[in-house]
Coordinates of C-alpha atoms and ligand atoms in Angstrom, one line a residue:
M1 CA 5.8 45.9 -110.8
G2 CA 8.3 43.4 -110.2
S3 CA 10.1 45.3 -107.5
S4 CA 6.9 46.4 -106.1
S5 CA 5.8 42.7 -105.5
P6 CA 8.0 41.9 -102.5
S7 CA 7.2 45.3 -101.0
S8 CA 3.5 44.7 -101.5
S9 CA 3.9 41.4 -100.1
S10 CA 5.7 42.7 -97.0
S11 CA 3.1 45.4 -96.7
N12 CA 0.4 42.8 -96.8
Y13 CA 2.3 40.8 -94.3
C14 CA 2.5 43.8 -92.0
Y15 CA -1.2 44.3 -92.7
Y16 CA -2.1 41.0 -91.4
F17 CA 0.5 41.1 -88.7
Y18 CA -0.7 44.3 -87.2
R19 CA -4.3 43.2 -87.4
L20 CA -3.9 39.8 -86.1
P21 CA -4.6 41.0 -82.6
L22 CA -7.8 42.6 -83.8
L23 CA -8.7 39.5 -85.6
L24 CA -7.9 37.3 -82.6
A25 CA -10.0 39.9 -80.4
L26 CA -12.8 39.5 -82.8
V27 CA -12.6 35.7 -82.7
L28 CA -12.4 35.7 -79.0
S29 CA -15.2 38.2 -78.6
F30 CA -17.4 35.9 -80.8
A31 CA -16.5 33.0 -78.7
G32 CA -17.2 35.1 -75.6
N33 CA -20.7 36.0 -77.0
C34 CA -21.3 32.3 -77.6
N35 CA -20.5 31.6 -74.0
G36 CA -22.2 34.8 -73.0
G37 CA -19.9 35.0 -70.0
K38 CA -17.2 37.4 -68.9
T39 CA -14.7 37.0 -66.2
S40 CA -13.6 40.5 -65.3
S41 CA -10.1 41.4 -66.1
F42 CA -9.9 43.6 -63.0
V43 CA -7.7 42.0 -60.3
R44 CA -8.0 43.3 -57.0
K45 CA -4.8 43.5 -54.8
V46 CA -5.0 40.4 -52.7
E47 CA -4.9 41.7 -49.1
K48 CA -6.4 40.1 -45.9
A49 CA -9.7 41.6 -44.9
I50 CA -9.3 42.7 -41.2
D51 CA -11.8 43.6 -38.8
M52 CA -11.8 47.2 -37.5
P53 CA -10.5 47.3 -33.9
L54 CA -13.0 47.8 -31.0
D55 CA -11.9 51.5 -30.3
S56 CA -12.6 52.4 -34.1
D57 CA -14.7 55.6 -34.4
V58 CA -17.4 53.7 -36.2
F59 CA -18.0 51.6 -33.2
R60 CA -18.1 54.6 -30.8
V61 CA -20.7 54.5 -28.2
P62 CA -23.1 57.6 -28.4
P63 CA -22.4 60.0 -25.4
G64 CA -24.9 60.3 -22.6
Y65 CA -26.3 58.1 -20.0
N66 CA -28.3 55.1 -21.5
A67 CA -28.1 56.7 -24.8
P68 CA -29.8 54.7 -27.5
Q69 CA -27.4 52.9 -29.8
Q70 CA -27.5 50.5 -32.7
V71 CA -30.6 52.3 -34.0
H72 CA -32.0 50.5 -37.2
I73 CA -35.2 50.6 -39.0
T74 CA -37.1 48.2 -41.2
Q75 CA -40.6 47.9 -42.9
G76 CA -43.2 47.2 -40.4
S77 CA -46.1 46.1 -42.4
L78 CA -46.9 44.5 -45.8
N79 CA -47.3 47.6 -47.8
G80 CA -45.1 50.0 -46.2
G81 CA -47.4 52.0 -44.1
A82 CA -45.6 51.1 -40.8
M83 CA -41.9 51.2 -39.8
T84 CA -40.3 49.3 -37.0
I85 CA -37.7 51.3 -34.9
S86 CA -35.2 49.2 -33.0
W87 CA -32.5 50.3 -30.6
V88 CA -30.4 49.2 -27.7
T89 CA -29.9 50.9 -24.3
Q90 CA -27.0 49.7 -22.1
D91 CA -27.2 51.2 -18.8
E92 CA -30.8 50.5 -17.8
R93 CA -34.0 49.4 -19.5
G94 CA -35.2 53.0 -20.1
S95 CA -38.2 54.0 -22.2
S96 CA -39.4 52.0 -25.2
K97 CA -41.3 55.0 -26.5
V98 CA -40.8 56.7 -29.8
L99 CA -41.8 60.3 -30.4
Y100 CA -42.5 61.2 -34.1
G101 CA -43.9 63.5 -36.5
T102 CA -43.6 65.2 -40.0
S103 CA -42.2 68.4 -38.4
E104 CA -38.7 68.4 -37.0
H105 CA -40.1 70.9 -34.4
N106 CA -43.1 69.1 -33.4
L107 CA -43.0 65.3 -32.8
E108 CA -46.8 65.2 -32.3
F109 CA -47.1 61.4 -32.2
S110 CA -45.9 58.6 -30.0
A111 CA -45.9 54.9 -30.0
E112 CA -44.9 52.4 -27.2
G113 CA -42.5 49.5 -28.1
R114 CA -41.4 46.4 -26.3
V115 CA -38.1 45.6 -24.8
T116 CA -36.2 42.2 -24.8
N117 CA -32.8 41.0 -23.9
Y118 CA -30.9 37.6 -24.0
T119 CA -27.9 35.9 -22.6
Y120 CA -25.4 34.0 -24.7
Y121 CA -22.8 32.0 -22.9
N122 CA -21.0 34.6 -20.7
Y123 CA -22.5 37.5 -22.5
T124 CA -25.6 39.6 -21.4
S125 CA -27.2 41.9 -24.0
G126 CA -28.4 45.3 -23.4
F127 CA -32.1 46.2 -23.4
I128 CA -33.3 45.8 -27.1
H129 CA -36.2 47.9 -27.9
H130 CA -38.6 47.4 -30.9
C131 CA -41.4 49.9 -31.7
T132 CA -43.5 49.9 -34.7
L133 CA -45.0 53.2 -35.9
R134 CA -48.3 52.6 -37.8
R135 CA -50.5 54.4 -40.0
L136 CA -47.8 56.4 -41.6
K137 CA -48.5 58.7 -44.6
H138 CA -46.8 57.6 -47.8
N139 CA -43.9 59.5 -49.3
V140 CA -43.4 61.8 -46.3
K141 CA -40.2 62.5 -44.2
Y142 CA -40.8 61.5 -40.7
Y143 CA -38.6 62.6 -37.7
Y144 CA -38.4 60.3 -34.8
E145 CA -36.8 60.4 -31.4
V146 CA -35.7 57.5 -29.1
G147 CA -34.1 57.4 -25.6
I148 CA -36.6 60.1 -24.6
D149 CA -36.1 59.7 -20.7
H150 CA -32.3 60.1 -20.5
S151 CA -30.3 61.0 -23.6
P152 CA -32.6 61.4 -26.5
R153 CA -31.4 61.1 -30.0
R154 CA -33.3 62.1 -33.2
F155 CA -33.2 60.6 -36.7
W156 CA -35.5 60.6 -39.8
F157 CA -36.8 58.4 -42.5
I158 CA -38.9 58.9 -45.7
T159 CA -41.8 56.5 -46.1
P160 CA -42.3 54.8 -49.5
P161 CA -44.9 55.9 -51.9
Q162 CA -48.1 54.0 -52.1
V163 CA -47.7 50.7 -53.9
G164 CA -48.5 51.0 -57.6
P165 CA -47.3 49.5 -60.9
D166 CA -45.3 52.5 -62.2
V167 CA -43.9 53.8 -58.8
P168 CA -40.1 54.4 -59.4
Y169 CA -38.0 53.2 -56.4
T170 CA -34.4 52.4 -55.9
F171 CA -33.0 49.5 -53.9
G172 CA -29.5 49.0 -52.7
L173 CA -28.2 45.5 -52.5
I174 CA -25.5 44.5 -49.9
G175 CA -24.6 41.1 -48.6
D176 CA -22.1 39.5 -46.1
L177 CA -21.1 42.8 -44.7
G178 CA -19.2 42.2 -41.6
Q179 CA -17.2 44.9 -39.8
S180 CA -13.8 45.0 -41.6
Y181 CA -12.1 47.9 -43.2
D182 CA -13.5 46.7 -46.5
S183 CA -17.0 46.6 -45.0
N184 CA -16.7 50.2 -44.0
S185 CA -15.7 51.1 -47.6
T186 CA -18.6 49.2 -49.0
L187 CA -21.0 51.1 -46.7
T188 CA -19.4 54.5 -47.7
H189 CA -19.5 53.5 -51.4
Y190 CA -23.3 52.7 -50.9
E191 CA -24.0 56.0 -49.1
N192 CA -22.2 58.0 -51.7
N193 CA -23.4 56.3 -54.8
P194 CA -25.2 59.0 -56.8
I195 CA -27.9 56.6 -57.7
K196 CA -29.1 56.9 -54.1
G197 CA -30.6 53.8 -52.7
Q198 CA -33.9 54.3 -50.7
T199 CA -33.9 51.0 -49.0
V200 CA -31.4 48.2 -48.6
L201 CA -32.2 44.7 -49.5
F202 CA -29.7 42.8 -47.3
V203 CA -28.9 39.1 -48.2
G204 CA -27.7 37.7 -45.0
D205 CA -24.6 37.5 -42.9
L206 CA -24.6 40.6 -40.8
S207 CA -21.9 40.8 -38.0
Y208 CA -19.7 37.7 -38.3
A209 CA -19.5 37.8 -34.4
D210 CA -19.6 34.0 -34.7
N211 CA -16.0 34.1 -36.0
Y212 CA -14.9 35.3 -32.5
P213 CA -14.2 33.0 -29.5
N214 CA -17.5 31.9 -28.0
H215 CA -19.2 33.9 -30.8
D216 CA -18.3 37.2 -28.9
N217 CA -21.7 38.9 -29.0
E218 CA -19.9 42.3 -28.3
R219 CA -19.3 42.0 -32.0
W220 CA -23.2 42.1 -32.6
D221 CA -23.2 45.4 -30.7
T222 CA -20.1 46.9 -32.6
W223 CA -21.9 46.0 -35.9
G224 CA -25.1 47.6 -34.9
R225 CA -23.3 50.9 -34.1
F226 CA -21.2 50.6 -37.3
V227 CA -24.1 50.4 -39.6
E228 CA -26.4 52.8 -37.7
R229 CA -25.4 55.7 -39.9
S230 CA -27.5 54.0 -42.7
T231 CA -29.8 51.7 -40.8
A232 CA -31.2 54.5 -38.7
Y233 CA -32.3 56.6 -41.8
Q234 CA -33.4 54.0 -44.2
P235 CA -34.9 50.5 -43.8
W236 CA -32.9 47.5 -44.4
I237 CA -34.9 44.4 -45.4
W238 CA -33.2 41.5 -43.6
T239 CA -32.5 38.0 -44.8
A240 CA -30.9 35.5 -42.4
G241 CA -27.6 33.8 -43.4
N242 CA -25.5 31.2 -42.0
H243 CA -23.6 33.6 -39.7
E244 CA -26.9 34.4 -38.1
L245 CA -27.2 30.8 -36.8
D246 CA -25.0 31.1 -33.7
F247 CA -25.5 27.5 -33.1
A248 CA -22.8 26.4 -30.4
P249 CA -23.8 23.4 -28.5
E250 CA -20.2 23.1 -27.2
I251 CA -20.9 26.2 -25.1
G252 CA -24.6 25.4 -24.4
E253 CA -26.1 27.5 -27.1
T254 CA -28.4 25.1 -28.8
K255 CA -31.2 27.6 -30.0
P256 CA -30.3 28.7 -33.5
F257 CA -30.5 32.4 -34.4
K258 CA -30.9 33.7 -30.8
P259 CA -28.9 36.9 -31.3
Y260 CA -30.4 37.6 -34.6
R261 CA -33.9 36.9 -33.8
H262 CA -33.7 39.2 -30.6
R263 CA -32.0 42.0 -32.5
Y264 CA -33.6 42.1 -35.9
H265 CA -37.4 42.1 -36.2
V266 CA -39.3 41.5 -39.6
P267 CA -42.9 42.0 -40.4
Y268 CA -43.3 38.3 -41.2
K269 CA -46.9 37.9 -39.8
A270 CA -48.2 40.5 -42.2
S271 CA -47.6 38.1 -45.1
G272 CA -49.1 35.1 -43.4
S273 CA -45.6 33.5 -42.4
T274 CA -45.2 31.7 -39.3
S275 CA -41.4 32.4 -38.9
P276 CA -39.3 35.6 -39.2
F277 CA -36.9 33.8 -41.5
W278 CA -39.2 33.7 -44.5
Y279 CA -41.7 36.5 -45.4
S280 CA -42.6 39.1 -48.0
I281 CA -43.2 42.8 -48.2
R282 CA -44.5 45.1 -51.0
R283 CA -42.8 48.3 -51.5
A284 CA -43.4 50.9 -54.3
S285 CA -43.8 48.7 -57.5
A286 CA -42.0 45.6 -56.0
H287 CA -43.1 42.5 -54.3
I288 CA -40.1 41.2 -52.3
I289 CA -40.0 37.6 -51.0
V290 CA -37.4 36.6 -48.4
L291 CA -36.4 33.0 -48.1
A292 CA -34.5 31.1 -45.5
S293 CA -31.7 28.9 -46.8
Y294 CA -31.2 27.6 -43.3
S295 CA -34.7 26.7 -42.2
A296 CA -36.4 23.6 -43.6
Y297 CA -37.9 23.9 -47.1
G298 CA -38.6 20.4 -48.2
K299 CA -42.1 19.4 -49.2
Y300 CA -44.7 19.8 -46.4
T301 CA -42.5 22.1 -44.3
P302 CA -43.9 25.5 -43.1
Q303 CA -41.6 27.5 -45.6
Y304 CA -42.6 25.2 -48.5
K305 CA -46.3 25.6 -47.8
W306 CA -45.9 29.4 -47.3
L307 CA -44.2 30.0 -50.5
E308 CA -46.5 27.7 -52.5
A309 CA -49.4 29.9 -51.2
E310 CA -47.5 33.1 -51.5
L311 CA -46.5 33.0 -55.3
P312 CA -50.1 32.8 -56.7
K313 CA -51.0 35.8 -54.5
V314 CA -48.4 38.1 -56.0
N315 CA -50.5 40.7 -57.9
R316 CA -48.2 41.7 -60.8
T317 CA -50.6 44.3 -62.0
E318 CA -50.0 46.2 -58.7
T319 CA -46.5 45.2 -58.1
P320 CA -44.8 44.2 -61.3
W321 CA -41.4 43.6 -60.0
L322 CA -41.0 40.2 -58.3
I323 CA -37.7 40.1 -56.5
V324 CA -36.4 37.2 -54.3
L325 CA -33.8 37.4 -51.6
L326 CA -31.9 34.3 -50.1
H327 CA -28.6 33.7 -48.7
S328 CA -27.2 30.7 -50.5
P329 CA -27.0 31.1 -54.3
W330 CA -28.5 28.6 -56.6
Y331 CA -26.2 29.4 -59.5
N332 CA -22.6 30.1 -58.4
S333 CA -19.4 29.4 -60.5
Y334 CA -17.0 30.0 -57.8
N335 CA -15.4 27.2 -55.9
Y336 CA -16.6 28.4 -52.7
H337 CA -20.0 27.1 -51.3
Y338 CA -20.2 25.3 -54.6
M339 CA -23.7 23.7 -54.9
E340 CA -24.8 24.6 -51.3
G341 CA -28.0 26.0 -52.7
E342 CA -28.7 23.1 -55.0
S343 CA -31.3 21.4 -52.9
M344 CA -33.4 24.6 -52.6
R345 CA -33.0 25.1 -56.2
V346 CA -34.5 21.6 -56.9
M347 CA -37.4 22.4 -54.6
F348 CA -38.4 25.9 -55.9
E349 CA -36.9 26.6 -59.2
S350 CA -39.9 25.6 -61.3
W351 CA -42.1 27.7 -59.4
F352 CA -39.9 30.8 -59.9
V353 CA -40.1 30.2 -63.8
K354 CA -43.8 29.5 -63.6
Y355 CA -44.3 32.8 -61.7
K356 CA -41.7 34.6 -63.7
V357 CA -39.5 36.0 -60.8
D358 CA -37.5 38.9 -62.3
V359 CA -34.4 38.5 -60.2
V360 CA -33.0 36.6 -57.3
F361 CA -30.3 38.1 -55.1
A362 CA -28.0 35.9 -53.0
G363 CA -25.0 36.3 -50.9
H364 CA -22.8 33.8 -49.1
V365 CA -20.1 33.6 -51.8
H366 CA -17.8 36.6 -51.2
A367 CA -17.6 37.9 -54.7
Y368 CA -19.8 39.1 -57.4
E369 CA -21.6 37.1 -60.2
R370 CA -24.5 37.9 -62.5
S371 CA -26.3 35.1 -64.6
E372 CA -28.0 35.0 -67.8
R373 CA -31.8 34.1 -67.7
I374 CA -31.4 30.3 -67.3
S375 CA -33.2 27.5 -65.8
N376 CA -32.5 23.8 -65.1
I377 CA -35.8 22.2 -64.5
A378 CA -36.1 19.7 -67.4
Y379 CA -34.2 17.0 -65.5
N380 CA -36.4 14.1 -64.2
I381 CA -33.7 11.8 -62.9
V382 CA -33.8 9.5 -66.1
N383 CA -33.7 11.9 -69.1
G384 CA -30.2 13.2 -68.5
E385 CA -31.3 16.9 -69.2
C386 CA -29.4 18.3 -66.4
M387 CA -27.8 21.4 -67.8
P388 CA -29.1 25.0 -67.4
T389 CA -30.7 26.3 -70.5
P390 CA -31.6 29.8 -71.6
D391 CA -35.1 30.6 -70.4
Q392 CA -36.6 34.0 -70.7
S393 CA -39.2 33.1 -68.0
A394 CA -36.5 32.5 -65.5
P395 CA -34.9 35.0 -63.2
V396 CA -31.6 36.6 -63.4
Y397 CA -29.5 35.2 -60.5
I398 CA -27.1 37.8 -58.9
T399 CA -24.5 36.9 -56.1
I400 CA -23.8 40.1 -54.2
G401 CA -22.1 38.5 -51.0
D402 CA -19.1 40.9 -51.5
G403 CA -19.7 43.2 -48.7
G404 CA -16.2 42.8 -47.3
N405 CA -16.3 40.8 -44.2
L406 CA -13.1 39.4 -42.5
E407 CA -13.2 36.1 -44.2
G408 CA -11.9 37.7 -47.4
L409 CA -12.7 37.3 -51.0
A410 CA -13.7 34.2 -52.9
T411 CA -11.1 34.2 -55.7
N412 CA -11.1 30.7 -57.1
M413 CA -13.5 30.1 -60.0
T414 CA -14.6 27.0 -61.9
E415 CA -13.0 27.1 -65.3
P416 CA -14.1 27.6 -68.0
Q417 CA -16.8 30.0 -67.1
P418 CA -20.1 28.2 -67.6
S419 CA -22.2 29.8 -70.3
Y420 CA -25.0 30.7 -67.9
S421 CA -22.6 33.1 -66.1
A422 CA -22.8 36.5 -67.7
Y423 CA -20.3 38.4 -65.5
R424 CA -18.2 37.5 -62.4
E425 CA -15.5 39.2 -60.5
A426 CA -13.7 38.8 -57.1
S427 CA -14.0 42.2 -55.7
F428 CA -15.9 43.9 -52.8
G429 CA -18.7 46.1 -53.6
H430 CA -22.6 46.7 -53.6
A431 CA -25.3 47.0 -56.2
T432 CA -28.4 49.1 -56.9
F433 CA -31.7 48.1 -58.5
D434 CA -33.4 51.3 -59.8
I435 CA -36.9 50.6 -60.9
K436 CA -38.2 53.2 -63.5
N437 CA -41.7 52.0 -64.2
R438 CA -43.4 48.8 -64.7
T439 CA -41.3 47.7 -67.7
H440 CA -37.9 49.0 -67.0
A441 CA -35.3 48.7 -64.1
Y442 CA -31.6 49.8 -64.3
Y443 CA -29.2 47.5 -62.3
S444 CA -25.6 48.4 -61.6
W445 CA -22.8 46.9 -59.6
H446 CA -20.1 49.2 -58.0
R447 CA -16.9 47.9 -56.8
N448 CA -15.1 49.5 -53.8
Q449 CA -11.9 50.3 -55.7
D450 CA -13.7 52.7 -58.1
G451 CA -15.1 56.2 -57.6
Y452 CA -18.5 56.3 -56.3
A453 CA -20.3 56.9 -59.6
V454 CA -18.5 54.2 -61.4
E455 CA -20.5 51.1 -62.6
A456 CA -18.4 48.0 -62.9
D457 CA -21.3 45.9 -64.3
S458 CA -24.8 46.9 -65.3
M459 CA -27.9 45.7 -67.1
W460 CA -31.3 46.9 -68.1
F461 CA -33.9 44.6 -66.7
Y462 CA -37.1 44.3 -68.7
N463 CA -40.1 43.2 -66.5
R464 CA -41.0 39.5 -66.9
F465 CA -44.7 40.1 -66.6
C466 CA -45.2 43.4 -68.3
H467 CA -42.4 43.7 -70.8
A468 CA -40.9 40.2 -71.2
I469 CA -38.8 40.9 -74.4
D470 CA -36.1 38.6 -75.1
E471 CA -32.9 40.0 -73.1
S472 CA -30.6 37.4 -74.6
A473 CA -30.9 39.0 -78.0
K474 CA -28.5 41.8 -77.1
Y475 CA -25.6 39.1 -76.7
Y476 CA -25.9 38.3 -80.4
S477 CA -26.9 41.6 -81.8
Ligands
FE2_501 FE1 -22.8 33.0 -45.6

């Protein structure tokens, strides 16, 4: 026994020594659970994001005289029974007519669009056509043709199912895309994601043309040609970001949003909005509200009044999923654009809690972050209660400004990670929000470095109106 004691003691020592990392991991994991937050250990190789050169194949001008280019489509009505088709002709005005039909061999319908153009400093745009196809059948594949007078090009899209509470539908989430090699990787990953997004919810900052001298609007054109491989076939729902402002009084350009407004039309009037920068649509089982971070939203402003009237109108028994898109995030634990969304949060956050918004997607910060369900609405100037607190009636806030533009990644984070931040990572990527029925939606984020099917972050969403079970329980179970 005597001789075995040292050995036994040594063995105990080894036992604890070898299990120390495990114990430490357990302690850290417990601490992590208390914070509820995770900063990903994935470290992306630091490389400068570089814009693709003008002669890149993705910017190729389609062949043929006056061939339509930069084709993109978006929902053209409140409930998805219309689609707006947009394209640019460069050589001459050409026809604004769209031929369309449900058979590839018989485009039996036609609609007449409108054309616009604009000048920006020393740039003159091509002819920008917008044509809305109305009274479309639901859940049907339509073929359409543009450029019918000179060099016709044919595309297709699938209309959404009729609005209803249990209609499954899959949205893609992309933000701050730009036109770098990383942007191309993001778009390719989105296209090849086996989850198969049916409509992109785009959270602002499209081309980054304003980073070029005199906001070189040729880069608006190249961006339109780059994304055409997706935007011509499925609708992208547009949100305006700061890179859409193109406000440059030093070169005489004093009308904000001039290029964006001419190029990207949205169905704002259908939701009673007076401006294309804030509006709503209903698609499948989702009611989607788009807000404008760069238009006035103080009390009595048009946007404030519109949102105040809009939220009570959302019919959760028809569209249980209430999704908000905006550009500048309200909750952001990176050092970039820190608190830029704060004044809008102060104005609208209590409404989001009252009306139980499921999720808010934002961009602007070039990284990824997902929050817990939290709110910060108790503060009344004098009570000192100015910390976000768990709130199961509050939305999850997701920053998805990681499309890959030339400005590069936001890598500096505030430390320690705030408890409201559930997951954050400085990588480029995209996300999908896959609605299953009125109660469940599966959300996943995909980083560009992984295979197309890999989910770097994911979460089951339980609908706040139909199935508001406590999601925080999983962090402590
Ligand atoms: Fe931005």
